[in-house]
Amino acid sequence: MVCNVSRVGVARWERSRWFWVAALAGGLHVAITLYWALGGHALLWTMGTGFIAKFESMMWILWPVALVKAVGAFGPVWLSTHGWPWARLTRLTVWLASFVLIGWGGLNTIVGNMVLFGLIRPTDGFDRPVMIGHAWIWDPLFLLWGISLLTGLIRTRTTRASLV
C-alpha cells in the first residue's frame, strides 16, 4: 500500500513538475509586482523613469496586475494536480497563455539583446538600464514561464475522448 501511495505521489509530481517551474517563473513576476505595489523601489530602474513618472499616481494598477499574474502562475499547478476541471476550457486558456508568454518573452528577449549588442540601433536611442532589465530579467522570465507551461501541457496531453 505504501508503495502505491509513493507511486501516486511520483506520478502527480511527474504530471505537474513543468507547471511548478512555470509557477516559479510567474511567481517571481508576482512577487516583484506586489513589492512595487507596496512601495518598494528595488529593480524599479528596469522599468524606466518615464514609466515611473507616468504611472506614479496609478500604482494601484499593480494590484490587479499581480492578481492576474498569480492566477496565470499558480492556476496551472492547481489545475494539473486536481485533474483539470473543465478540461477543454482550462487547458485551452493555458495553451493560449503559453503562446502569449513565449511570443512576448521570446521576441522581447531577442530584440532587447540585439539592441544591447548593437545589432539593432533605434533611431531615438534607448534607455540602457531598462533594456537590460527587459532583455536579461523580465522577458526571459516570461519566456521560461511560457515554455514551462507549454511543456507541461504537452506532457500531460490526453486523448480527446478522455476530455469529453
Tab-separated table of N, CA, C and O in Angstrom, residues 4-129:
chain	number	residue	atom	x	y	z
A	4	ASN	N	2.157	1.974	-3.415
A	4	ASN	CA	1.178	2.584	-4.307
A	4	ASN	C	1.039	4.072	-4.040
A	4	ASN	O	0.942	4.858	-4.964
A	5	VAL	N	1.008	4.449	-2.763
A	5	VAL	CA	0.901	5.866	-2.421
A	5	VAL	C	2.118	6.615	-2.949
A	5	VAL	O	1.997	7.696	-3.505
A	6	SER	N	3.303	6.019	-2.811
A	6	SER	CA	4.513	6.664	-3.310
A	6	SER	C	4.454	6.836	-4.821
A	6	SER	O	4.823	7.868	-5.348
A	7	ARG	N	3.996	5.798	-5.517
A	7	ARG	CA	3.899	5.892	-6.973
A	7	ARG	C	2.876	6.938	-7.393
A	7	ARG	O	3.082	7.636	-8.373
A	8	VAL	N	1.786	7.053	-6.644
A	8	VAL	CA	0.782	8.074	-6.954
A	8	VAL	C	1.396	9.454	-6.772
A	8	VAL	O	1.225	10.342	-7.603
A	9	GLY	N	2.134	9.634	-5.685
A	9	GLY	CA	2.789	10.923	-5.447
A	9	GLY	C	3.794	11.261	-6.531
A	9	GLY	O	3.858	12.384	-7.013
A	10	VAL	N	4.576	10.268	-6.941
A	10	VAL	CA	5.553	10.478	-8.010
A	10	VAL	C	4.832	10.785	-9.316
A	10	VAL	O	5.228	11.680	-10.065
A	11	ALA	N	3.755	10.067	-9.601
A	11	ALA	CA	3.001	10.305	-10.836
A	11	ALA	C	2.443	11.723	-10.859
A	11	ALA	O	2.482	12.396	-11.885
A	12	ARG	N	1.925	12.183	-9.715
A	12	ARG	CA	1.415	13.563	-9.657
A	12	ARG	C	2.524	14.567	-9.898
A	12	ARG	O	2.349	15.546	-10.603
A	13	TRP	N	3.685	14.307	-9.281
A	13	TRP	CA	4.826	15.199	-9.482
A	13	TRP	C	5.238	15.197	-10.948
A	13	TRP	O	5.502	16.242	-11.526
A	14	GLU	N	5.321	14.020	-11.553
A	14	GLU	CA	5.680	13.918	-12.967
A	14	GLU	C	4.730	14.731	-13.835
A	14	GLU	O	5.144	15.375	-14.784
A	15	ARG	N	3.440	14.683	-13.517
A	15	ARG	CA	2.448	15.412	-14.314
A	15	ARG	C	2.527	16.917	-14.099
A	15	ARG	O	2.204	17.679	-14.994
A	16	SER	N	2.925	17.332	-12.931
A	16	SER	CA	2.833	18.762	-12.622
A	16	SER	C	4.171	19.482	-12.536
A	16	SER	O	4.187	20.697	-12.398
A	17	ARG	N	5.286	18.790	-12.663
A	17	ARG	CA	6.583	19.471	-12.417
A	17	ARG	C	6.831	20.663	-13.330
A	17	ARG	O	7.371	21.671	-12.902
A	18	TRP	N	6.448	20.570	-14.603
A	18	TRP	CA	6.649	21.714	-15.506
A	18	TRP	C	5.762	22.878	-15.115
A	18	TRP	O	6.135	24.041	-15.299
A	19	PHE	N	4.595	22.572	-14.559
A	19	PHE	CA	3.729	23.651	-14.087
A	19	PHE	C	4.323	24.313	-12.844
A	19	PHE	O	4.104	25.500	-12.614
A	20	TRP	N	5.086	23.552	-12.055
A	20	TRP	CA	5.777	24.134	-10.899
A	20	TRP	C	6.907	25.060	-11.366
A	20	TRP	O	7.136	26.113	-10.774
A	21	VAL	N	7.613	24.675	-12.431
A	21	VAL	CA	8.646	25.555	-12.987
A	21	VAL	C	7.996	26.854	-13.473
A	21	VAL	O	8.494	27.952	-13.214
A	22	ALA	N	6.864	26.708	-14.162
A	22	ALA	CA	6.127	27.896	-14.629
A	22	ALA	C	5.688	28.744	-13.440
A	22	ALA	O	5.761	29.982	-13.495
A	23	ALA	N	5.237	28.096	-12.369
A	23	ALA	CA	4.801	28.834	-11.173
A	23	ALA	C	5.965	29.598	-10.547
A	23	ALA	O	5.775	30.716	-10.055
A	24	LEU	N	7.138	29.029	-10.592
A	24	LEU	CA	8.313	29.724	-10.054
A	24	LEU	C	8.626	30.975	-10.880
A	24	LEU	O	8.807	32.061	-10.325
A	25	ALA	N	8.658	30.827	-12.207
A	25	ALA	CA	8.944	31.979	-13.070
A	25	ALA	C	7.850	33.037	-12.938
A	25	ALA	O	8.134	34.227	-12.776
A	26	GLY	N	6.598	32.611	-12.994
A	26	GLY	CA	5.493	33.550	-12.838
A	26	GLY	C	5.440	34.138	-11.441
A	26	GLY	O	5.116	35.308	-11.250
A	27	GLY	N	5.765	33.308	-10.445
A	27	GLY	CA	5.766	33.769	-9.056
A	27	GLY	C	6.769	34.876	-8.812
A	27	GLY	O	6.517	35.787	-8.010
A	28	LEU	N	7.898	34.838	-9.515
A	28	LEU	CA	8.865	35.935	-9.398
A	28	LEU	C	8.273	37.230	-9.939
A	28	LEU	O	8.455	38.300	-9.353
A	29	HIS	N	7.543	37.113	-11.047
A	29	HIS	CA	6.851	38.293	-11.580
A	29	HIS	C	5.810	38.800	-10.575
A	29	HIS	O	5.687	40.010	-10.358
A	30	VAL	N	5.064	37.903	-9.984
A	30	VAL	CA	4.048	38.277	-8.989
A	30	VAL	C	4.710	38.980	-7.810
A	30	VAL	O	4.250	40.032	-7.363
A	31	ALA	N	5.795	38.392	-7.312
A	31	ALA	CA	6.463	38.935	-6.124
A	31	ALA	C	6.957	40.363	-6.352
A	31	ALA	O	6.741	41.238	-5.510
A	32	ILE	N	7.606	40.612	-7.486
A	32	ILE	CA	8.127	41.961	-7.718
A	32	ILE	C	6.990	42.943	-7.956
A	32	ILE	O	7.057	44.095	-7.523
A	33	THR	N	5.924	42.488	-8.603
A	33	THR	CA	4.775	43.367	-8.819
A	33	THR	C	4.152	43.760	-7.484
A	33	THR	O	3.829	44.932	-7.254
A	34	LEU	N	3.985	42.799	-6.582
A	34	LEU	CA	3.443	43.100	-5.249
A	34	LEU	C	4.385	44.003	-4.462
A	34	LEU	O	3.941	44.928	-3.771
A	35	TYR	N	5.657	43.745	-4.568
A	35	TYR	CA	6.660	44.566	-3.892
A	35	TYR	C	6.558	46.026	-4.352
A	35	TYR	O	6.562	46.947	-3.544
A	36	TRP	N	6.453	46.224	-5.662
A	36	TRP	CA	6.311	47.586	-6.179
A	36	TRP	C	4.974	48.193	-5.760
A	36	TRP	O	4.903	49.378	-5.446
A	37	ALA	N	3.921	47.391	-5.742
A	37	ALA	CA	2.605	47.892	-5.325
A	37	ALA	C	2.639	48.368	-3.875
A	37	ALA	O	1.929	49.301	-3.501
A	38	LEU	N	3.472	47.734	-3.066
A	38	LEU	CA	3.606	48.112	-1.653
A	38	LEU	C	4.573	49.284	-1.448
A	38	LEU	O	4.813	49.697	-0.322
A	39	GLY	N	5.135	49.800	-2.546
A	39	GLY	CA	6.000	50.969	-2.444
A	39	GLY	C	7.482	50.686	-2.544
A	39	GLY	O	8.300	51.592	-2.384
A	40	GLY	N	7.863	49.442	-2.794
A	40	GLY	CA	9.273	49.095	-2.929
A	40	GLY	C	9.887	49.704	-4.178
A	40	GLY	O	9.186	50.008	-5.143
A	41	HIS	N	11.202	49.882	-4.149
A	41	HIS	CA	11.873	50.533	-5.268
A	41	HIS	C	12.951	49.667	-5.931
A	41	HIS	O	13.446	50.048	-6.992
A	42	ALA	N	13.315	48.550	-5.326
A	42	ALA	CA	14.357	47.706	-5.915
A	42	ALA	C	13.926	47.255	-7.309
A	42	ALA	O	12.774	46.898	-7.544
A	43	LEU	N	14.861	47.306	-8.232
A	43	LEU	CA	14.664	46.907	-9.630
A	43	LEU	C	13.661	47.773	-10.390
A	43	LEU	O	13.368	47.491	-11.546
A	44	LEU	N	13.167	48.817	-9.766
A	44	LEU	CA	12.240	49.700	-10.468
A	44	LEU	C	12.944	50.412	-11.628
A	44	LEU	O	12.312	50.778	-12.613
A	45	TRP	N	14.263	50.530	-11.528
A	45	TRP	CA	15.045	51.125	-12.613
A	45	TRP	C	14.867	50.354	-13.915
A	45	TRP	O	15.072	50.901	-14.995
A	46	THR	N	14.496	49.076	-13.827
A	46	THR	CA	14.312	48.276	-15.037
A	46	THR	C	13.047	48.659	-15.797
A	46	THR	O	12.833	48.191	-16.921
A	47	MET	N	12.229	49.491	-15.197
A	47	MET	CA	11.009	49.954	-15.863
A	47	MET	C	11.190	51.338	-16.473
A	47	MET	O	10.393	51.752	-17.299
A	48	GLY	N	12.192	52.063	-16.040
A	48	GLY	CA	12.500	53.370	-16.627
A	48	GLY	C	11.835	54.519	-15.900
A	48	GLY	O	10.753	54.387	-15.342
A	49	THR	N	12.491	55.660	-15.945
A	49	THR	CA	11.970	56.849	-15.272
A	49	THR	C	10.693	57.353	-15.931
A	49	THR	O	9.815	57.874	-15.263
A	50	GLY	N	10.582	57.207	-17.236
A	50	GLY	CA	9.357	57.625	-17.934
A	50	GLY	C	8.155	56.827	-17.475
A	50	GLY	O	7.081	57.379	-17.230
A	51	PHE	N	8.337	55.537	-17.333
A	51	PHE	CA	7.260	54.666	-16.868
A	51	PHE	C	6.866	55.036	-15.445
A	51	PHE	O	5.680	55.155	-15.130
A	52	ILE	N	7.851	55.214	-14.596
A	52	ILE	CA	7.597	55.538	-13.191
A	52	ILE	C	6.856	56.868	-13.085
A	52	ILE	O	5.869	56.982	-12.356
A	53	ALA	N	7.306	57.872	-13.819
A	53	ALA	CA	6.662	59.190	-13.777
A	53	ALA	C	5.224	59.107	-14.290
A	53	ALA	O	4.317	59.722	-13.723
A	54	LYS	N	5.030	58.350	-15.345
A	54	LYS	CA	3.703	58.241	-15.953
A	54	LYS	C	2.715	57.529	-15.030
A	54	LYS	O	1.553	57.901	-14.938
A	55	PHE	N	3.168	56.494	-14.332
A	55	PHE	CA	2.259	55.666	-13.542
A	55	PHE	C	2.374	55.872	-12.033
A	55	PHE	O	1.721	55.175	-11.270
A	56	GLU	N	3.162	56.856	-11.611
A	56	GLU	CA	3.372	57.081	-10.176
A	56	GLU	C	2.059	57.267	-9.415
A	56	GLU	O	1.876	56.724	-8.332
A	57	SER	N	1.128	57.997	-9.993
A	57	SER	CA	-0.153	58.228	-9.320
A	57	SER	C	-1.128	57.065	-9.534
A	57	SER	O	-2.214	57.059	-8.973
A	58	MET	N	-0.729	56.095	-10.337
A	58	MET	CA	-1.611	54.962	-10.640
A	58	MET	C	-1.003	53.631	-10.214
A	58	MET	O	-1.299	52.597	-10.800
A	59	MET	N	-0.160	53.632	-9.204
A	59	MET	CA	0.491	52.392	-8.786
A	59	MET	C	-0.517	51.360	-8.281
A	59	MET	O	-0.207	50.180	-8.220
A	60	TRP	N	-1.732	51.792	-7.996
A	60	TRP	CA	-2.779	50.856	-7.590
A	60	TRP	C	-3.035	49.805	-8.668
A	60	TRP	O	-3.484	48.706	-8.380
A	61	ILE	N	-2.715	50.145	-9.910
A	61	ILE	CA	-2.956	49.235	-11.024
A	61	ILE	C	-2.131	47.949	-10.869
A	61	ILE	O	-2.464	46.916	-11.445
A	62	LEU	N	-1.064	48.028	-10.071
A	62	LEU	CA	-0.224	46.850	-9.873
A	62	LEU	C	-0.943	45.738	-9.106
A	62	LEU	O	-0.601	44.568	-9.262
A	63	TRP	N	-1.937	46.083	-8.291
A	63	TRP	CA	-2.676	45.060	-7.545
A	63	TRP	C	-3.447	44.122	-8.472
A	63	TRP	O	-3.286	42.892	-8.364
A	64	PRO	N	-4.263	44.624	-9.389
A	64	PRO	CA	-4.928	43.693	-10.307
A	64	PRO	C	-3.947	42.997	-11.256
A	64	PRO	O	-4.169	41.835	-11.627
A	65	VAL	N	-2.860	43.681	-11.622
A	65	VAL	CA	-1.850	43.036	-12.461
A	65	VAL	C	-1.252	41.842	-11.716
A	65	VAL	O	-1.086	40.757	-12.284
A	66	ALA	N	-0.929	42.034	-10.440
A	66	ALA	CA	-0.386	40.941	-9.632
A	66	ALA	C	-1.382	39.791	-9.513
A	66	ALA	O	-0.994	38.622	-9.553
A	67	LEU	N	-2.656	40.113	-9.387
A	67	LEU	CA	-3.687	39.077	-9.289
A	67	LEU	C	-3.747	38.242	-10.574
A	67	LEU	O	-3.773	37.009	-10.520
A	68	VAL	N	-3.738	38.901	-11.708
A	68	VAL	CA	-3.771	38.183	-12.991
A	68	VAL	C	-2.513	37.320	-13.145
A	68	VAL	O	-2.593	36.159	-13.546
A	69	LYS	N	-1.363	37.883	-12.800
A	69	LYS	CA	-0.124	37.111	-12.870
A	69	LYS	C	-0.183	35.903	-11.932
A	69	LYS	O	0.266	34.816	-12.295
A	70	ALA	N	-0.734	36.089	-10.730
A	70	ALA	CA	-0.815	34.984	-9.766
A	70	ALA	C	-1.704	33.860	-10.285
A	70	ALA	O	-1.361	32.673	-10.159
A	71	VAL	N	-2.824	34.210	-10.876
A	71	VAL	CA	-3.704	33.185	-11.451
A	71	VAL	C	-2.974	32.461	-12.579
A	71	VAL	O	-3.022	31.228	-12.669
A	72	GLY	N	-2.268	33.208	-13.419
A	72	GLY	CA	-1.523	32.601	-14.517
A	72	GLY	C	-0.341	31.774	-14.062
A	72	GLY	O	0.042	30.811	-14.728
A	73	ALA	N	0.246	32.138	-12.933
A	73	ALA	CA	1.404	31.403	-12.423
A	73	ALA	C	1.001	30.153	-11.653
A	73	ALA	O	1.569	29.079	-11.853
A	74	PHE	N	0.020	30.301	-10.761
A	74	PHE	CA	-0.301	29.193	-9.856
A	74	PHE	C	-1.534	28.397	-10.258
A	74	PHE	O	-1.720	27.271	-9.815
A	75	GLY	N	-2.365	28.969	-11.124
A	75	GLY	CA	-3.553	28.255	-11.597
A	75	GLY	C	-3.239	26.945	-12.286
A	75	GLY	O	-3.850	25.911	-11.962
A	76	PRO	N	-2.278	26.910	-13.221
A	76	PRO	CA	-1.979	25.645	-13.895
A	76	PRO	C	-1.488	24.542	-12.950
A	76	PRO	O	-1.784	23.371	-13.164
A	77	VAL	N	-0.744	24.901	-11.911
A	77	VAL	CA	-0.316	23.888	-10.932
A	77	VAL	C	-1.543	23.300	-10.247
A	77	VAL	O	-1.678	22.082	-10.121
A	78	TRP	N	-2.432	24.161	-9.818
A	78	TRP	CA	-3.645	23.695	-9.144
A	78	TRP	C	-4.467	22.829	-10.094
A	78	TRP	O	-4.927	21.753	-9.721
A	79	LEU	N	-4.632	23.295	-11.310
A	79	LEU	CA	-5.425	22.551	-12.287
A	79	LEU	C	-4.806	21.187	-12.582
A	79	LEU	O	-5.511	20.184	-12.657
A	80	SER	N	-3.493	21.147	-12.736
A	80	SER	CA	-2.842	19.878	-13.080
A	80	SER	C	-2.890	18.876	-11.927
A	80	SER	O	-2.910	17.679	-12.161
A	81	THR	N	-2.919	19.355	-10.701
A	81	THR	CA	-2.979	18.433	-9.558
A	81	THR	C	-4.410	18.091	-9.156
A	81	THR	O	-4.619	17.200	-8.344
A	82	HIS	N	-5.385	18.774	-9.728
A	82	HIS	CA	-6.786	18.499	-9.421
A	82	HIS	C	-7.551	17.941	-10.619
A	82	HIS	O	-8.771	18.014	-10.666
A	83	GLY	N	-6.830	17.452	-11.604
A	83	GLY	CA	-7.471	16.753	-12.701
A	83	GLY	C	-8.095	17.618	-13.771
A	83	GLY	O	-8.981	17.168	-14.477
A	84	TRP	N	-7.681	18.843	-13.928
A	84	TRP	CA	-8.159	19.739	-14.972
A	84	TRP	C	-9.674	19.831	-15.025
A	84	TRP	O	-10.301	19.373	-15.988
A	85	PRO	N	-10.292	20.425	-14.006
A	85	PRO	CA	-11.733	20.660	-14.091
A	85	PRO	C	-12.039	21.489	-15.344
A	85	PRO	O	-11.246	22.367	-15.701
A	86	TRP	N	-13.138	21.212	-16.003
A	86	TRP	CA	-13.500	21.887	-17.259
A	86	TRP	C	-12.302	21.861	-18.212
A	86	TRP	O	-11.860	22.894	-18.713
A	87	ALA	N	-11.808	20.663	-18.468
A	87	ALA	CA	-10.536	20.466	-19.173
A	87	ALA	C	-10.432	21.240	-20.479
A	87	ALA	O	-9.398	21.860	-20.740
A	88	ARG	N	-11.445	21.208	-21.295
A	88	ARG	CA	-11.331	21.906	-22.591
A	88	ARG	C	-11.083	23.393	-22.397
A	88	ARG	O	-10.218	23.980	-23.040
A	89	LEU	N	-11.839	24.015	-21.525
A	89	LEU	CA	-11.716	25.449	-21.298
A	89	LEU	C	-10.401	25.798	-20.591
A	89	LEU	O	-9.675	26.706	-21.014
A	90	THR	N	-10.087	25.085	-19.514
A	90	THR	CA	-8.900	25.445	-18.733
A	90	THR	C	-7.616	25.152	-19.502
A	90	THR	O	-6.694	25.974	-19.500
A	91	ARG	N	-7.554	24.023	-20.172
A	91	ARG	CA	-6.341	23.712	-20.938
A	91	ARG	C	-6.185	24.667	-22.130
A	91	ARG	O	-5.077	25.119	-22.411
A	92	LEU	N	-7.279	24.991	-22.796
A	92	LEU	CA	-7.209	25.947	-23.902
A	92	LEU	C	-6.698	27.297	-23.410
A	92	LEU	O	-5.847	27.926	-24.052
A	93	THR	N	-7.182	27.731	-22.263
A	93	THR	CA	-6.732	29.002	-21.691
A	93	THR	C	-5.235	28.964	-21.404
A	93	THR	O	-4.510	29.921	-21.697
A	94	VAL	N	-4.752	27.856	-20.846
A	94	VAL	CA	-3.325	27.734	-20.551
A	94	VAL	C	-2.505	27.632	-21.838
A	94	VAL	O	-1.410	28.202	-21.927
A	95	TRP	N	-3.030	26.940	-22.858
A	95	TRP	CA	-2.350	26.908	-24.162
A	95	TRP	C	-2.180	28.332	-24.699
A	95	TRP	O	-1.093	28.708	-25.133
A	96	LEU	N	-3.260	29.097	-24.681
A	96	LEU	CA	-3.197	30.475	-25.180
A	96	LEU	C	-2.209	31.307	-24.377
A	96	LEU	O	-1.412	32.066	-24.940
A	97	ALA	N	-2.264	31.173	-23.055
A	97	ALA	CA	-1.334	31.916	-22.197
A	97	ALA	C	0.112	31.540	-22.512
A	97	ALA	O	0.987	32.416	-22.561
A	98	SER	N	0.365	30.260	-22.732
A	98	SER	CA	1.740	29.834	-23.019
A	98	SER	C	2.236	30.452	-24.328
A	98	SER	O	3.375	30.920	-24.396
A	99	PHE	N	1.379	30.503	-25.351
A	99	PHE	CA	1.796	31.101	-26.624
A	99	PHE	C	2.044	32.601	-26.481
A	99	PHE	O	2.997	33.136	-27.060
A	100	VAL	N	1.197	33.279	-25.714
A	100	VAL	CA	1.393	34.720	-25.490
A	100	VAL	C	2.708	34.958	-24.746
A	100	VAL	O	3.508	35.829	-25.123
A	101	LEU	N	2.951	34.190	-23.697
A	101	LEU	CA	4.174	34.360	-22.908
A	101	LEU	C	5.419	34.045	-23.728
A	101	LEU	O	6.426	34.760	-23.642
A	102	ILE	N	5.368	32.986	-24.528
A	102	ILE	CA	6.514	32.628	-25.370
A	102	ILE	C	6.738	33.711	-26.424
A	102	ILE	O	7.880	34.140	-26.646
A	103	GLY	N	5.666	34.144	-27.064
A	103	GLY	CA	5.806	35.181	-28.086
A	103	GLY	C	6.335	36.472	-27.517
A	103	GLY	O	7.314	37.050	-28.022
A	104	TRP	N	5.703	36.935	-26.458
A	104	TRP	CA	6.102	38.205	-25.830
A	104	TRP	C	7.517	38.111	-25.265
A	104	TRP	O	8.381	38.941	-25.570
A	105	GLY	N	7.739	37.104	-24.436
A	105	GLY	CA	9.044	36.956	-23.793
A	105	GLY	C	10.153	36.658	-24.783
A	105	GLY	O	11.249	37.216	-24.694
A	106	GLY	N	9.872	35.770	-25.738
A	106	GLY	CA	10.896	35.407	-26.713
A	106	GLY	C	11.275	36.555	-27.617
A	106	GLY	O	12.465	36.866	-27.794
A	107	LEU	N	10.287	37.200	-28.190
A	107	LEU	CA	10.559	38.312	-29.106
A	107	LEU	C	11.281	39.448	-28.394
A	107	LEU	O	12.287	39.972	-28.893
A	108	ASN	N	10.787	39.828	-27.213
A	108	ASN	CA	11.413	40.942	-26.494
A	108	ASN	C	12.808	40.592	-25.976
A	108	ASN	O	13.676	41.462	-25.908
A	109	THR	N	13.039	39.340	-25.619
A	109	THR	CA	14.378	38.929	-25.204
A	109	THR	C	15.344	39.027	-26.374
A	109	THR	O	16.449	39.572	-26.252
A	110	ILE	N	14.920	38.518	-27.521
A	110	ILE	CA	15.777	38.555	-28.716
A	110	ILE	C	16.037	39.992	-29.156
A	110	ILE	O	17.195	40.404	-29.348
A	111	VAL	N	14.976	40.766	-29.317
A	111	VAL	CA	15.139	42.152	-29.789
A	111	VAL	C	15.931	42.972	-28.774
A	111	VAL	O	16.828	43.739	-29.148
A	112	GLY	N	15.633	42.816	-27.490
A	112	GLY	CA	16.362	43.562	-26.460
A	112	GLY	C	17.851	43.269	-26.492
A	112	GLY	O	18.688	44.184	-26.393
A	113	ASN	N	18.206	42.002	-26.655
A	113	ASN	CA	19.622	41.652	-26.728
A	113	ASN	C	20.258	42.141	-28.018
A	113	ASN	O	21.427	42.546	-28.025
A	114	MET	N	19.505	42.139	-29.099
A	114	MET	CA	20.036	42.668	-30.360
A	114	MET	C	20.330	44.164	-30.230
A	114	MET	O	21.338	44.654	-30.747
A	115	VAL	N	19.470	44.880	-29.524
A	115	VAL	CA	19.707	46.304	-29.279
A	115	VAL	C	20.933	46.476	-28.389
A	115	VAL	O	21.828	47.291	-28.679
A	116	LEU	N	21.005	45.713	-27.307
A	116	LEU	CA	22.133	45.841	-26.380
A	116	LEU	C	23.469	45.522	-27.042
A	116	LEU	O	24.492	46.126	-26.705
A	117	PHE	N	23.478	44.573	-27.974
A	117	PHE	CA	24.719	44.191	-28.645
A	117	PHE	C	24.971	44.976	-29.932
A	117	PHE	O	25.880	44.678	-30.684
A	118	GLY	N	24.129	45.995	-30.194
A	118	GLY	CA	24.352	46.890	-31.314
A	118	GLY	C	23.916	46.360	-32.669
A	118	GLY	O	24.225	46.960	-33.693
A	119	LEU	N	23.206	45.261	-32.703
A	119	LEU	CA	22.736	44.709	-33.970
A	119	LEU	C	21.524	45.477	-34.490
A	119	LEU	O	21.263	45.474	-35.689
A	120	ILE	N	20.778	46.084	-33.586
A	120	ILE	CA	19.674	46.974	-33.920
A	120	ILE	C	19.981	48.303	-33.246
A	120	ILE	O	20.322	48.333	-32.063
A	121	ARG	N	19.850	49.386	-33.998
A	121	ARG	CA	20.123	50.716	-33.449
A	121	ARG	C	18.863	51.570	-33.577
A	121	ARG	O	18.589	52.099	-34.652
A	122	PRO	N	18.108	51.708	-32.459
A	122	PRO	CA	16.901	52.540	-32.507
A	122	PRO	C	17.271	53.981	-32.857
A	122	PRO	O	18.246	54.526	-32.331
A	123	THR	N	16.495	54.601	-33.742
A	123	THR	CA	16.800	55.966	-34.190
A	123	THR	C	16.705	56.986	-33.058
A	123	THR	O	17.433	57.971	-33.056
A	124	ASP	N	15.819	56.732	-32.095
A	124	ASP	CA	15.661	57.666	-30.974
A	124	ASP	C	16.523	57.280	-29.780
A	124	ASP	O	16.379	57.850	-28.705
A	125	GLY	N	17.391	56.313	-29.939
A	125	GLY	CA	18.193	55.834	-28.825
A	125	GLY	C	17.366	54.921	-27.927
A	125	GLY	O	16.242	54.555	-28.270
A	126	PHE	N	17.924	54.546	-26.791
A	126	PHE	CA	17.200	53.684	-25.863
A	126	PHE	C	17.751	53.859	-24.465
A	126	PHE	O	18.866	54.345	-24.279
A	127	ASP	N	16.958	53.472	-23.510
A	127	ASP	CA	17.326	53.535	-22.096
A	127	ASP	C	18.026	52.216	-21.758
A	127	ASP	O	17.384	51.173	-21.622
A	128	ARG	N	19.349	52.251	-21.650
A	128	ARG	CA	20.135	51.032	-21.450
A	128	ARG	C	19.708	50.234	-20.216
A	128	ARG	O	19.516	49.021	-20.315
A	129	PRO	N	19.557	50.841	-19.039
A	129	PRO	CA	19.142	50.056	-17.869
A	129	PRO	C	17.787	49.363	-18.073
A	129	PRO	O	17.598	48.218	-17.663
